[in-house]
């Protein structure tokens, strides 16, 4: 005859509600751990996916994700001639926030070096990768955009031709891929008025210097297209992605490029560390702290619940003692209920989580080792939490039954 | 009372119990000596606050006395406040308790409440099941065996409690106002049941009672006042 389960069956409603409550609490703990894992995974996901051996960025910057990096586009061609370099693509990355169908839409735009890179490496879940040099966009499914949707960016309208699955930037924004040229056009999109003002300002600046006074015809050039003025460079890109020929050591190739005074070079692992140690470090620590706090809160709440469950049974426990039940019988009653509450709570947390976590705005990644760890923690919490109740039960005076 | 020593279910001498200390000190039991034979049913009478319940908790090994010796079945159990044996084991094997309220475990059915007493004494499930049903039949509540205590009347609950007290064939049954919650007819039935148990199962029975109409059931009555066991007289 198992007293613990008999008591539970007698108070089934209350026990179920308590288990549900603990389950919800544990679900939050589980979710917090999952968000932590998701954050780490998201932060390094794009680095993983791109799979470049070396990341060449603006000197002394930690670009392109952790901070802004700007380098000229022809750096890709310079890198290509370094011995050991297999491919070398330009890449651009920046985040925009627009409004789409009345809702804010945040996209981290990634410019691909079309036609060398048409995004064949992308994890396409619907549609296709980029098929032409302009006006096509591959978006992530987390952005709520669908294949065939049209999105106006800059002066152009882009068609969503494909969707990726779960590609988000280190800060959790959906990624969107277009050609490098389009990405630059969107990034450096100026209104006609600002272009007119800039051109007028150029002409004025020209007349303020000697050159303008001796060559007045130059004002025509200064007031014209940017591309007609050699003093103005082309638009910048963020990073040059380099893959190394097989048999070559990436670190050695990196050393050569690093010798150029205008760039910094990171290996794939170095780039990941930049993101983990710098970019998401504080969020990571914050989440870790929350996780610990939540576990402590759960332990305290469980202890209180088990304590009150014990208080409710104190008369029966005193009676059990009076008729000579061993302490192990009473200990078993409380401990078994604690373990049952803990394990049922854990299962509820897991099942509810499976259902609810996909709706979380940030990705929740449940790793088996984390789940085992949490299960062990719940076990320990259950045992510790029951100690308070057991302590009270052990002090119960069987003589109280008579008075 | 010329009973030989090995016929004694309980023997206690010099029992004193003091509650509290200093200013709030209450001497609930003073230097009490009492003997109960096997097969004997004894009434314990006395006004409220006389110390009857306290004496019962001492004799039932529920609380330790401050001074005095208690022997059960010829075995010294308490020497002053020091327990000489595993008193929990003694309680479950040698005692049956019945109180004013039935004090059944609310989440167990009637038959489970009776079985519990045997299972905490490690008796096999088959034996405990059979004996529990026998006892409930003996007490006339067999048809209520599968009901929870909350579905039983006060009298039925009390009979289940008596069945639980009898489960381990105790040497001693201690009852504290077991009929207080019952009407006089049912109360008398319970008292007569105790007498029957005492005589048939050769157990010593002590019943604290205020009900003077049922005194004819007892072999002997003890009277307590202010913690002192004043007189021991033969019943009718
Ligand atoms: N746990 C306790 N702590 C302190 N004093 C107590 C305690 N239990 C009983 N007493 C005191 O001891 C004395 C004897 O009480 P006891 O309960 O034994 O009397 P009783 O004869 O059973 O009375 P009643 O007929 O009302 O049940 C009383 O004065 C009571 O106040
Ligand atoms: Mg009393």
XYZ file of C-alpha atoms and ligand atoms in Angstrom:
671
model
C 0.000 0.000 0.000
C 1.604 3.225 -1.119
C 0.514 6.113 1.083
C 1.959 8.778 -1.234
C -0.123 7.784 -4.246
C -3.236 7.110 -2.143
C -3.014 10.622 -0.746
C -2.488 12.058 -4.219
C -5.487 10.207 -5.582
C -7.566 11.559 -2.727
C -6.449 15.122 -3.454
C -6.097 14.700 -7.198
C -7.367 18.128 -8.219
C -5.055 20.000 -5.941
C -2.090 17.814 -6.774
C -2.667 18.249 -10.513
C -2.865 22.015 -10.179
C 0.306 22.072 -8.099
C 2.086 19.864 -10.635
C 0.885 22.125 -13.416
C 2.190 25.168 -11.570
C 5.581 23.575 -11.020
C 5.510 22.408 -14.626
C 4.980 25.967 -15.857
C 7.780 27.212 -13.653
C 10.128 24.516 -14.910
C 9.050 25.318 -18.458
C 10.301 28.861 -17.950
C 13.574 27.497 -16.579
C 13.799 25.160 -19.557
C 12.914 27.939 -21.972
C 15.494 30.244 -20.462
C 18.150 27.576 -20.949
C 16.885 27.028 -24.482
C 17.046 30.734 -25.288
C 20.593 30.773 -23.948
C 21.510 27.913 -26.268
C 19.593 29.531 -29.105
C 21.460 32.772 -28.587
C 24.807 31.044 -28.782
C 23.719 29.062 -31.815
C 22.178 32.055 -33.570
C 25.221 34.157 -32.877
C 27.512 31.771 -34.681
C 25.010 30.367 -37.170
C 25.721 32.721 -40.021
C 29.472 32.309 -39.547
C 28.928 28.553 -39.662
C 26.694 28.724 -42.699
C 28.924 31.005 -44.717
C 31.798 28.669 -43.963
C 34.559 31.069 -45.000
C 38.037 30.234 -43.732
C 39.064 33.852 -43.323
C 37.192 37.082 -42.718
C 39.010 40.166 -43.991
C 37.632 43.380 -42.438
C 38.492 47.027 -41.972
C 41.678 47.521 -39.934
C 41.151 47.238 -36.186
C 37.410 46.618 -36.436
C 35.560 43.553 -35.183
C 33.271 43.448 -38.203
C 31.061 42.739 -39.873
C 28.504 41.582 -37.242
C 29.907 42.831 -33.982
C 30.633 46.278 -35.390
C 30.596 48.185 -38.650
C 33.396 47.424 -41.094
C 33.930 49.243 -44.374
C 36.369 48.178 -47.034
C 36.510 48.861 -50.774
C 34.996 46.245 -53.013
C 38.200 45.661 -54.948
C 39.810 44.224 -51.835
C 38.291 40.932 -52.938
C 40.431 41.022 -56.075
C 43.536 41.848 -54.067
C 42.922 38.904 -51.794
C 42.419 36.544 -54.710
C 46.060 36.818 -55.769
C 47.445 35.873 -52.355
C 48.997 32.398 -52.576
C 46.758 29.751 -51.093
C 43.517 31.638 -51.605
C 40.897 29.580 -53.401
C 37.960 31.987 -53.567
C 37.464 35.517 -52.384
C 34.026 37.127 -52.295
C 32.834 40.493 -51.154
C 30.065 40.456 -48.587
C 27.930 43.108 -47.023
C 25.870 42.957 -43.864
C 23.680 45.589 -42.251
C 20.343 45.744 -40.509
C 17.279 47.692 -41.607
C 13.929 48.208 -39.963
C 10.994 48.875 -42.281
C 7.279 48.579 -42.010
C 5.568 45.785 -43.860
C 1.787 45.387 -43.897
C 1.620 47.734 -40.918
C 4.060 45.746 -38.806
C 7.695 46.518 -38.130
C 9.965 44.325 -40.203
C 13.588 43.957 -39.155
C 15.918 42.432 -41.704
C 19.638 41.884 -41.599
C 20.506 42.343 -45.257
C 23.322 40.187 -46.571
C 24.762 41.166 -49.927
C 26.148 38.231 -51.908
C 28.907 38.606 -54.478
C 26.738 37.814 -57.512
C 27.353 35.997 -59.844
C 30.190 34.122 -58.116
C 28.011 33.621 -55.073
C 24.322 33.117 -55.772
C 23.540 31.752 -52.317
C 23.558 28.086 -53.221
C 24.885 27.396 -49.735
C 21.770 28.817 -48.119
C 19.431 26.360 -46.366
C 16.514 27.007 -48.717
C 13.224 25.645 -47.376
C 10.945 27.072 -50.073
C 11.494 28.593 -53.489
C 15.063 28.963 -54.767
C 18.249 30.946 -54.289
C 19.074 34.116 -56.274
C 18.601 33.722 -60.023
C 19.338 37.173 -61.392
C 21.546 40.165 -60.627
C 18.785 42.428 -59.383
C 15.489 42.742 -57.543
C 15.416 39.302 -55.982
C 15.458 38.558 -52.307
C 15.807 35.367 -50.288
C 14.259 35.961 -46.871
C 14.150 33.917 -43.693
C 10.944 32.170 -42.629
C 11.103 33.990 -39.268
C 10.422 37.277 -41.081
C 6.818 36.351 -41.977
C 7.583 37.084 -45.643
C 6.335 34.494 -48.162
C 7.619 33.404 -51.538
C 6.144 35.760 -54.131
C 5.739 38.687 -51.732
C 6.941 42.053 -53.011
C 8.949 44.353 -50.801
C 9.919 47.918 -51.676
C 13.455 48.740 -50.560
C 15.238 51.881 -51.698
C 14.029 52.808 -55.143
C 13.344 49.239 -56.193
C 10.763 46.555 -55.534
C 12.163 43.178 -54.570
C 10.433 39.851 -55.077
C 10.875 37.152 -52.455
C 12.092 34.168 -54.481
C 13.059 31.854 -51.672
C 12.905 31.252 -47.945
C 15.597 30.009 -45.622
C 14.915 28.170 -42.403
C 15.967 29.700 -39.091
C 18.684 32.014 -40.297
C 18.820 34.912 -37.895
C 21.475 37.458 -37.153
C 23.382 37.433 -33.866
C 20.887 39.959 -32.549
C 17.942 37.749 -33.494
C 16.768 39.576 -36.627
C 15.715 37.647 -39.714
C 18.296 37.499 -42.460
C 17.596 38.461 -46.043
C 19.909 37.836 -48.990
C 20.275 39.855 -52.179
C 23.107 40.639 -54.566
C 25.914 42.816 -53.321
C 25.078 45.580 -55.786
C 21.431 45.631 -54.689
C 22.480 45.602 -51.073
C 24.680 48.631 -51.663
C 21.898 50.378 -53.533
C 19.545 49.850 -50.623
C 22.151 50.858 -48.072
C 23.227 54.012 -49.854
C 19.811 54.991 -51.073
C 19.465 58.779 -50.992
C 16.407 60.783 -51.864
C 16.584 62.951 -55.027
C 16.454 66.043 -52.832
C 19.459 65.008 -50.745
C 21.345 64.227 -53.997
C 20.488 67.661 -55.398
C 21.590 69.348 -52.182
C 24.829 67.344 -52.132
C 25.584 68.267 -55.754
C 24.968 71.958 -55.104
C 27.180 71.768 -52.034
C 29.927 70.193 -54.151
C 29.758 72.995 -56.683
C 29.907 75.561 -53.893
C 32.875 73.795 -52.295
C 34.553 73.764 -55.702
C 34.268 77.561 -56.072
C 35.697 78.005 -52.569
C 38.977 76.503 -53.654
C 41.467 77.686 -56.222
C 40.738 74.819 -58.628
C 37.156 75.966 -59.097
C 38.225 79.509 -59.874
C 40.761 78.563 -62.563
C 38.643 75.708 -64.039
C 35.002 76.889 -63.889
C 33.934 74.167 -66.352
C 34.623 71.621 -63.629
C 31.418 72.747 -61.920
C 29.500 70.761 -64.509
C 31.292 67.564 -63.445
C 30.978 68.373 -59.749
C 27.240 68.818 -60.128
C 26.888 65.512 -62.000
C 26.956 61.770 -61.256
C 29.151 60.405 -58.472
C 30.688 57.905 -60.878
C 31.916 60.783 -63.031
C 34.114 62.089 -60.213
C 37.338 60.090 -59.714
C 37.806 61.600 -56.254
C 34.726 59.695 -55.043
C 35.276 55.962 -54.581
C 32.701 53.274 -55.114
C 30.463 52.264 -52.239
C 32.045 50.240 -49.534
C 31.404 46.595 -48.575
C 31.681 44.984 -45.142
C 33.999 42.065 -45.454
C 35.871 39.863 -47.884
C 35.247 36.165 -47.389
C 38.210 34.018 -48.236
C 38.381 30.252 -48.616
C 41.747 28.616 -48.552
C 42.932 25.947 -50.963
C 43.009 22.498 -49.477
C 46.418 21.684 -48.092
C 47.046 25.278 -47.097
C 46.987 26.370 -43.504
C 44.386 29.157 -43.060
C 46.479 30.718 -40.296
C 49.455 31.068 -42.619
C 47.333 32.650 -45.355
C 45.782 34.942 -42.750
C 49.257 36.080 -41.733
C 50.027 37.200 -45.266
C 46.840 39.202 -45.663
C 47.182 40.568 -42.148
C 50.479 42.120 -43.241
C 48.496 44.616 -45.312
C 48.222 47.751 -43.236
C 44.570 48.425 -44.107
C 42.846 45.236 -42.932
C 42.361 42.897 -40.005
C 41.845 39.168 -40.596
C 39.919 36.653 -38.500
C 39.728 32.905 -38.881
C 36.275 31.295 -38.763
C 36.802 30.422 -35.128
C 38.111 33.882 -34.330
C 35.010 35.390 -35.920
C 32.787 33.157 -33.744
C 34.690 34.134 -30.629
C 34.196 37.821 -31.520
C 30.465 37.229 -31.453
C 30.307 35.031 -28.361
C 32.782 36.925 -26.197
C 31.809 40.371 -27.295
C 28.538 40.784 -29.071
C 26.257 38.424 -27.151
C 28.367 38.129 -24.046
C 26.222 40.278 -21.824
C 22.954 38.725 -22.974
C 24.555 35.336 -22.475
C 25.600 36.142 -18.918
C 22.243 37.755 -18.215
C 20.375 34.666 -19.353
C 22.712 32.426 -17.402
C 22.057 34.475 -14.290
C 18.304 34.350 -14.858
C 18.533 30.623 -15.211
C 20.263 30.263 -11.863
C 17.802 32.652 -10.202
C 14.822 30.788 -11.636
C 16.174 27.494 -10.361
C 16.545 28.994 -6.890
C 13.015 30.415 -7.086
C 11.673 27.018 -8.161
C 13.460 25.367 -5.267
C 11.996 27.827 -2.772
C 8.489 27.506 -4.207
C 8.680 23.727 -4.235
C 9.911 23.717 -0.647
C 6.971 25.900 0.375
C 4.481 23.719 -1.494
C 5.842 20.536 0.037
C 5.932 22.183 3.431
C 2.269 23.172 3.266
C 1.352 19.740 1.890
C 3.060 18.320 4.960
C 1.380 20.780 7.319
C -1.999 19.696 5.964
C -1.155 16.113 6.831
C 0.450 16.811 10.175
C -2.426 15.307 12.125
C -2.318 12.148 10.027
C 1.450 12.013 10.383
C 1.133 12.330 14.163
C -1.431 9.515 14.036
C 0.909 7.365 11.952
C 3.640 7.927 14.508
C 1.249 7.123 17.322
C 0.284 3.760 15.915
C 3.987 3.046 15.600
C 4.867 3.718 11.966
C 8.609 3.947 11.390
C 10.086 7.283 10.354
C 10.874 5.739 6.971
C 7.130 5.402 6.286
C 6.605 9.130 6.915
C 9.788 10.099 5.103
C 8.718 7.967 2.154
C 5.295 9.605 2.058
C 6.748 13.111 1.783
C 9.776 12.282 -0.349
C 7.814 10.223 -2.870
C 5.308 13.004 -3.312
C 8.142 15.477 -3.780
C 9.798 13.310 -6.418
C 6.492 12.660 -8.128
C 5.706 16.374 -8.158
C 9.155 17.137 -9.527
C 9.092 14.511 -12.260
C 5.514 15.195 -13.339
C 6.349 18.912 -13.334
C 9.371 18.209 -15.506
C 7.314 16.190 -18.004
C 4.654 18.910 -18.147
C 7.408 21.482 -18.695
C 8.871 19.441 -21.528
C 5.558 18.732 -23.260
C 4.262 22.290 -22.883
C 7.610 23.577 -24.054
C 7.526 21.473 -27.215
C 4.261 23.110 -27.994
C 4.912 26.700 -26.902
C 8.628 27.285 -27.571
C 8.222 27.479 -31.368
C 6.062 30.572 -30.798
C 8.784 32.343 -28.828
C 10.181 35.397 -30.638
C 13.719 34.114 -30.123
C 14.839 30.639 -30.988
C 14.709 28.095 -28.160
C 17.127 25.231 -28.580
C 16.676 22.236 -26.270
C 19.838 20.191 -26.097
C 19.650 16.701 -24.600
C 22.539 17.304 -22.236
C 20.785 20.436 -20.938
C 17.579 18.460 -20.411
C 19.382 15.707 -18.487
C 21.098 18.346 -16.421
C 17.784 20.043 -15.620
C 16.238 16.667 -14.755
C 19.024 16.034 -12.258
C 18.623 19.549 -10.853
C 14.850 19.011 -10.466
C 15.575 15.734 -8.693
C 17.954 17.443 -6.289
C 15.523 20.333 -5.776
C 12.698 17.883 -5.021
C 14.788 16.121 -2.405
C 16.068 19.350 -0.854
C 12.616 20.925 -0.916
C 11.088 17.967 0.899
C 13.627 18.283 3.703
C 11.793 21.232 5.250
C 8.542 19.232 5.310
C 10.335 16.146 6.606
C 11.960 18.198 9.360
C 8.528 19.433 10.445
C 7.018 15.951 10.238
C 9.802 14.471 12.345
C 9.024 16.987 15.067
C 5.307 16.207 15.046
C 4.249 14.998 18.506
C 2.083 11.872 18.420
C 0.580 13.048 21.710
C -1.118 15.896 19.812
C -3.612 13.381 18.466
C -5.038 13.011 21.955
C -5.344 16.680 22.804
C -5.703 -8.922 42.727
C -3.603 -11.946 43.148
C -2.525 -12.170 39.563
C 0.904 -13.666 38.986
C 3.517 -11.397 37.407
C 3.521 -13.036 34.013
C -0.180 -12.370 33.723
C 0.405 -8.634 33.852
C -0.107 -6.765 30.595
C 1.069 -3.518 32.127
C 2.820 -2.484 35.278
C 3.797 1.044 36.167
C 5.171 2.555 39.375
C 6.068 6.053 40.503
C 4.860 7.697 37.314
C 5.096 11.484 37.272
C 4.549 13.808 34.353
C 5.284 17.497 34.547
C 4.299 19.861 31.719
C 6.142 23.134 31.261
C 8.620 24.507 33.787
C 8.983 27.238 36.375
C 6.001 29.547 36.446
C 3.824 27.513 34.075
C 4.682 24.118 35.542
C 1.757 21.673 35.702
C 2.142 18.345 37.436
C -0.377 16.407 35.379
C 0.418 12.971 36.875
C 1.852 12.488 40.381
C 3.513 9.302 41.544
C 0.984 6.974 40.001
C 1.197 3.194 40.279
C -1.048 1.040 38.139
C -1.270 -2.588 37.050
C -3.503 -4.106 34.410
C -3.826 -7.842 33.820
C -4.348 -9.610 30.546
C -8.012 -10.098 29.832
C -8.976 -7.320 32.232
C -10.977 -4.210 31.319
C -10.451 -1.182 33.512
C -12.248 2.167 33.544
C -10.322 5.359 34.257
C -12.574 8.031 35.714
C -12.061 11.545 36.929
C -13.002 15.158 36.411
C -11.746 17.200 33.520
C -8.097 18.135 33.879
C -7.444 15.292 36.318
C -4.647 13.921 34.148
C -6.393 10.907 32.591
C -5.293 11.587 29.046
C -1.792 12.374 30.256
C -1.615 9.074 32.122
C -2.787 7.313 28.976
C -0.023 8.931 26.898
C 2.509 7.684 29.447
C 1.119 4.156 29.588
C 0.811 4.114 25.788
C 4.501 5.071 25.420
C 3.442 8.176 23.510
C 5.222 10.586 25.835
C 8.013 9.792 28.267
C 7.330 10.133 32.011
C 9.553 12.412 34.070
C 9.999 9.675 36.655
C 8.777 6.140 37.161
C 9.013 2.761 35.489
C 6.707 1.224 32.905
C 6.800 -2.456 31.997
C 4.784 -4.007 29.206
C 4.350 -7.778 29.097
C 7.052 -7.980 31.756
C 9.571 -5.973 29.732
C 10.874 -2.724 31.218
C 10.134 -0.066 28.626
C 10.660 3.228 30.418
C 13.049 3.807 33.274
C 12.271 7.422 34.172
C 12.361 9.326 30.909
C 14.703 6.867 29.279
C 13.279 4.407 26.756
C 14.791 0.946 27.167
C 13.436 -0.462 23.900
C 12.294 0.701 20.458
C 9.047 2.293 21.621
C 7.666 2.721 18.087
C 7.932 -1.028 17.599
C 6.252 -1.585 20.954
C 3.462 0.773 20.012
C 2.711 -0.954 16.752
C 3.057 -4.501 18.043
C 1.666 -4.401 21.568
C -0.794 -1.518 21.620
C -4.120 -0.627 20.164
C -5.338 2.955 20.495
C -8.859 4.345 20.247
C -9.730 7.996 20.794
C -12.706 10.257 21.116
C -12.436 10.891 17.403
C -11.728 7.958 15.137
C -8.636 9.639 13.645
C -8.719 7.474 10.563
C -6.333 8.394 7.749
C -8.699 10.349 5.448
C -7.186 9.218 2.157
C -7.426 5.514 2.952
C -10.573 3.392 2.784
C -11.879 1.661 5.897
C -10.177 -1.612 5.076
C -6.929 0.141 4.125
C -6.930 1.948 7.469
C -7.036 -1.411 9.215
C -4.443 -2.929 6.882
C -2.130 0.022 7.466
C -1.620 -0.991 11.107
C -0.445 -4.412 9.937
C 1.593 -3.225 6.977
C 3.653 -0.813 9.036
C 4.525 -3.916 11.036
C 5.734 -5.616 7.827
C 3.010 -8.199 7.709
C 2.401 -9.738 4.311
C -0.292 -8.113 2.216
C -2.341 -11.319 1.923
C -2.523 -11.805 5.671
C -3.316 -8.178 6.321
C -6.070 -8.139 3.735
C -7.754 -11.199 5.131
C -7.472 -10.149 8.749
C -8.669 -6.607 8.000
C -11.844 -7.963 6.406
C -12.346 -10.395 9.289
C -12.065 -7.570 11.787
C -14.475 -5.337 9.884
C -16.936 -8.214 9.812
C -16.399 -8.823 13.509
C -17.275 -5.181 14.130
C -20.196 -5.192 11.707
C -18.839 -2.678 9.199
C -17.685 -5.095 6.495
C -20.059 -3.646 3.933
C -18.344 -0.247 4.398
C -14.872 -1.658 3.803
C -14.256 0.188 0.537
C -15.582 3.544 1.718
C -13.440 6.498 2.671
C -13.824 7.654 6.297
C -15.663 10.790 5.179
C -18.490 8.605 3.901
C -18.936 6.747 7.196
C -21.046 7.780 10.170
C -19.308 8.624 13.448
C -20.199 5.250 14.909
C -18.975 3.376 11.848
C -15.736 5.326 11.873
C -15.221 4.499 15.528
C -15.775 0.801 14.838
C -13.212 0.919 12.043
C -10.839 2.602 14.509
C -11.458 -0.253 16.960
C -10.752 -2.752 14.175
C -7.461 -0.939 13.494
C -6.596 -1.058 17.197
C -7.193 -4.829 17.240
C -5.312 -5.539 14.015
C -1.969 -6.551 15.495
C -3.498 -8.601 18.373
C -2.300 -6.084 20.966
C -1.561 -6.930 24.594
C -3.039 -3.610 25.630
C -5.833 -1.450 24.312
C -5.933 2.174 25.464
C -9.063 4.162 24.771
C -9.626 7.847 25.568
C -13.327 8.668 25.792
C -14.126 6.423 22.829
C -17.879 6.819 23.206
C -18.047 10.574 23.749
C -19.142 11.175 20.165
C -21.678 8.359 20.129
C -25.235 8.058 21.398
C -25.696 6.015 24.560
C -26.819 2.853 22.772
C -23.862 2.868 20.384
C -21.586 3.938 23.234
C -22.606 0.964 25.272
C -22.099 -1.333 22.266
C -18.519 -0.128 21.925
C -17.857 -0.617 25.647
C -19.258 -4.140 25.485
C -17.124 -4.767 22.467
C -14.052 -3.800 24.484
C -15.086 -6.189 27.210
C -15.520 -8.936 24.631
C -12.098 -8.202 23.135
C -10.475 -8.172 26.565
C -11.951 -11.510 27.467
C -11.724 -13.226 24.091
C -8.322 -11.956 23.007
C -6.818 -11.840 26.463
C -5.814 -8.169 26.148
C -5.627 -5.613 28.909
C -7.997 -2.702 28.247
C -7.989 0.756 29.835
C -10.878 3.037 28.935
C -11.078 6.681 29.984
C -14.749 7.526 30.271
C -17.170 10.030 31.713
C -20.117 7.757 31.069
C -21.092 6.362 34.442
C -24.041 4.397 33.011
C -21.723 1.914 31.334
C -19.522 1.223 34.357
C -21.018 -2.228 34.870
C -19.067 -3.369 31.819
C -15.730 -2.954 33.594
C -13.879 -5.356 35.807
C -12.427 -2.491 37.804
C -12.492 1.293 37.933
C -9.660 3.689 38.708
C -10.307 7.242 39.744
C -8.025 10.159 39.169
C -8.017 13.620 40.574
C -5.348 16.308 40.366
C -2.897 13.871 38.869
C -3.277 11.368 41.690
C -4.786 7.940 41.202
C -6.938 8.049 44.306
C -8.544 4.702 44.605
C -8.688 1.394 42.979
C -11.922 -0.384 43.524
C -13.512 -3.522 42.248
C -16.336 -3.027 39.823
C -19.598 -4.858 40.344
N 0.630 19.413 26.286
C 0.376 19.978 27.477
N 1.123 20.997 27.900
C 0.893 21.593 29.104
N -0.060 21.210 29.924
C -0.855 20.191 29.559
C -0.688 19.519 28.312
N -1.612 18.534 28.228
C -2.335 18.589 29.365
N -1.892 19.566 30.179
C -2.383 19.903 31.487
O -2.292 18.733 32.270
C -3.447 18.572 33.085
C -4.084 17.220 32.791
O -4.606 17.246 31.490
P -5.277 15.978 30.836
O -5.530 16.289 29.419
O -4.437 14.795 31.125
O -6.651 15.906 31.648
P -7.878 14.935 31.427
O -8.114 14.264 32.688
O -7.665 14.095 30.210
O -9.050 15.971 31.149
P -10.328 15.820 30.219
O -11.288 14.963 30.916
O -10.808 17.216 30.062
O -9.848 15.241 28.924
C -4.375 19.726 32.764
O -4.212 20.700 33.751
C -3.844 20.233 31.447
O -4.036 21.629 31.351
Mg -8.586 13.933 28.295
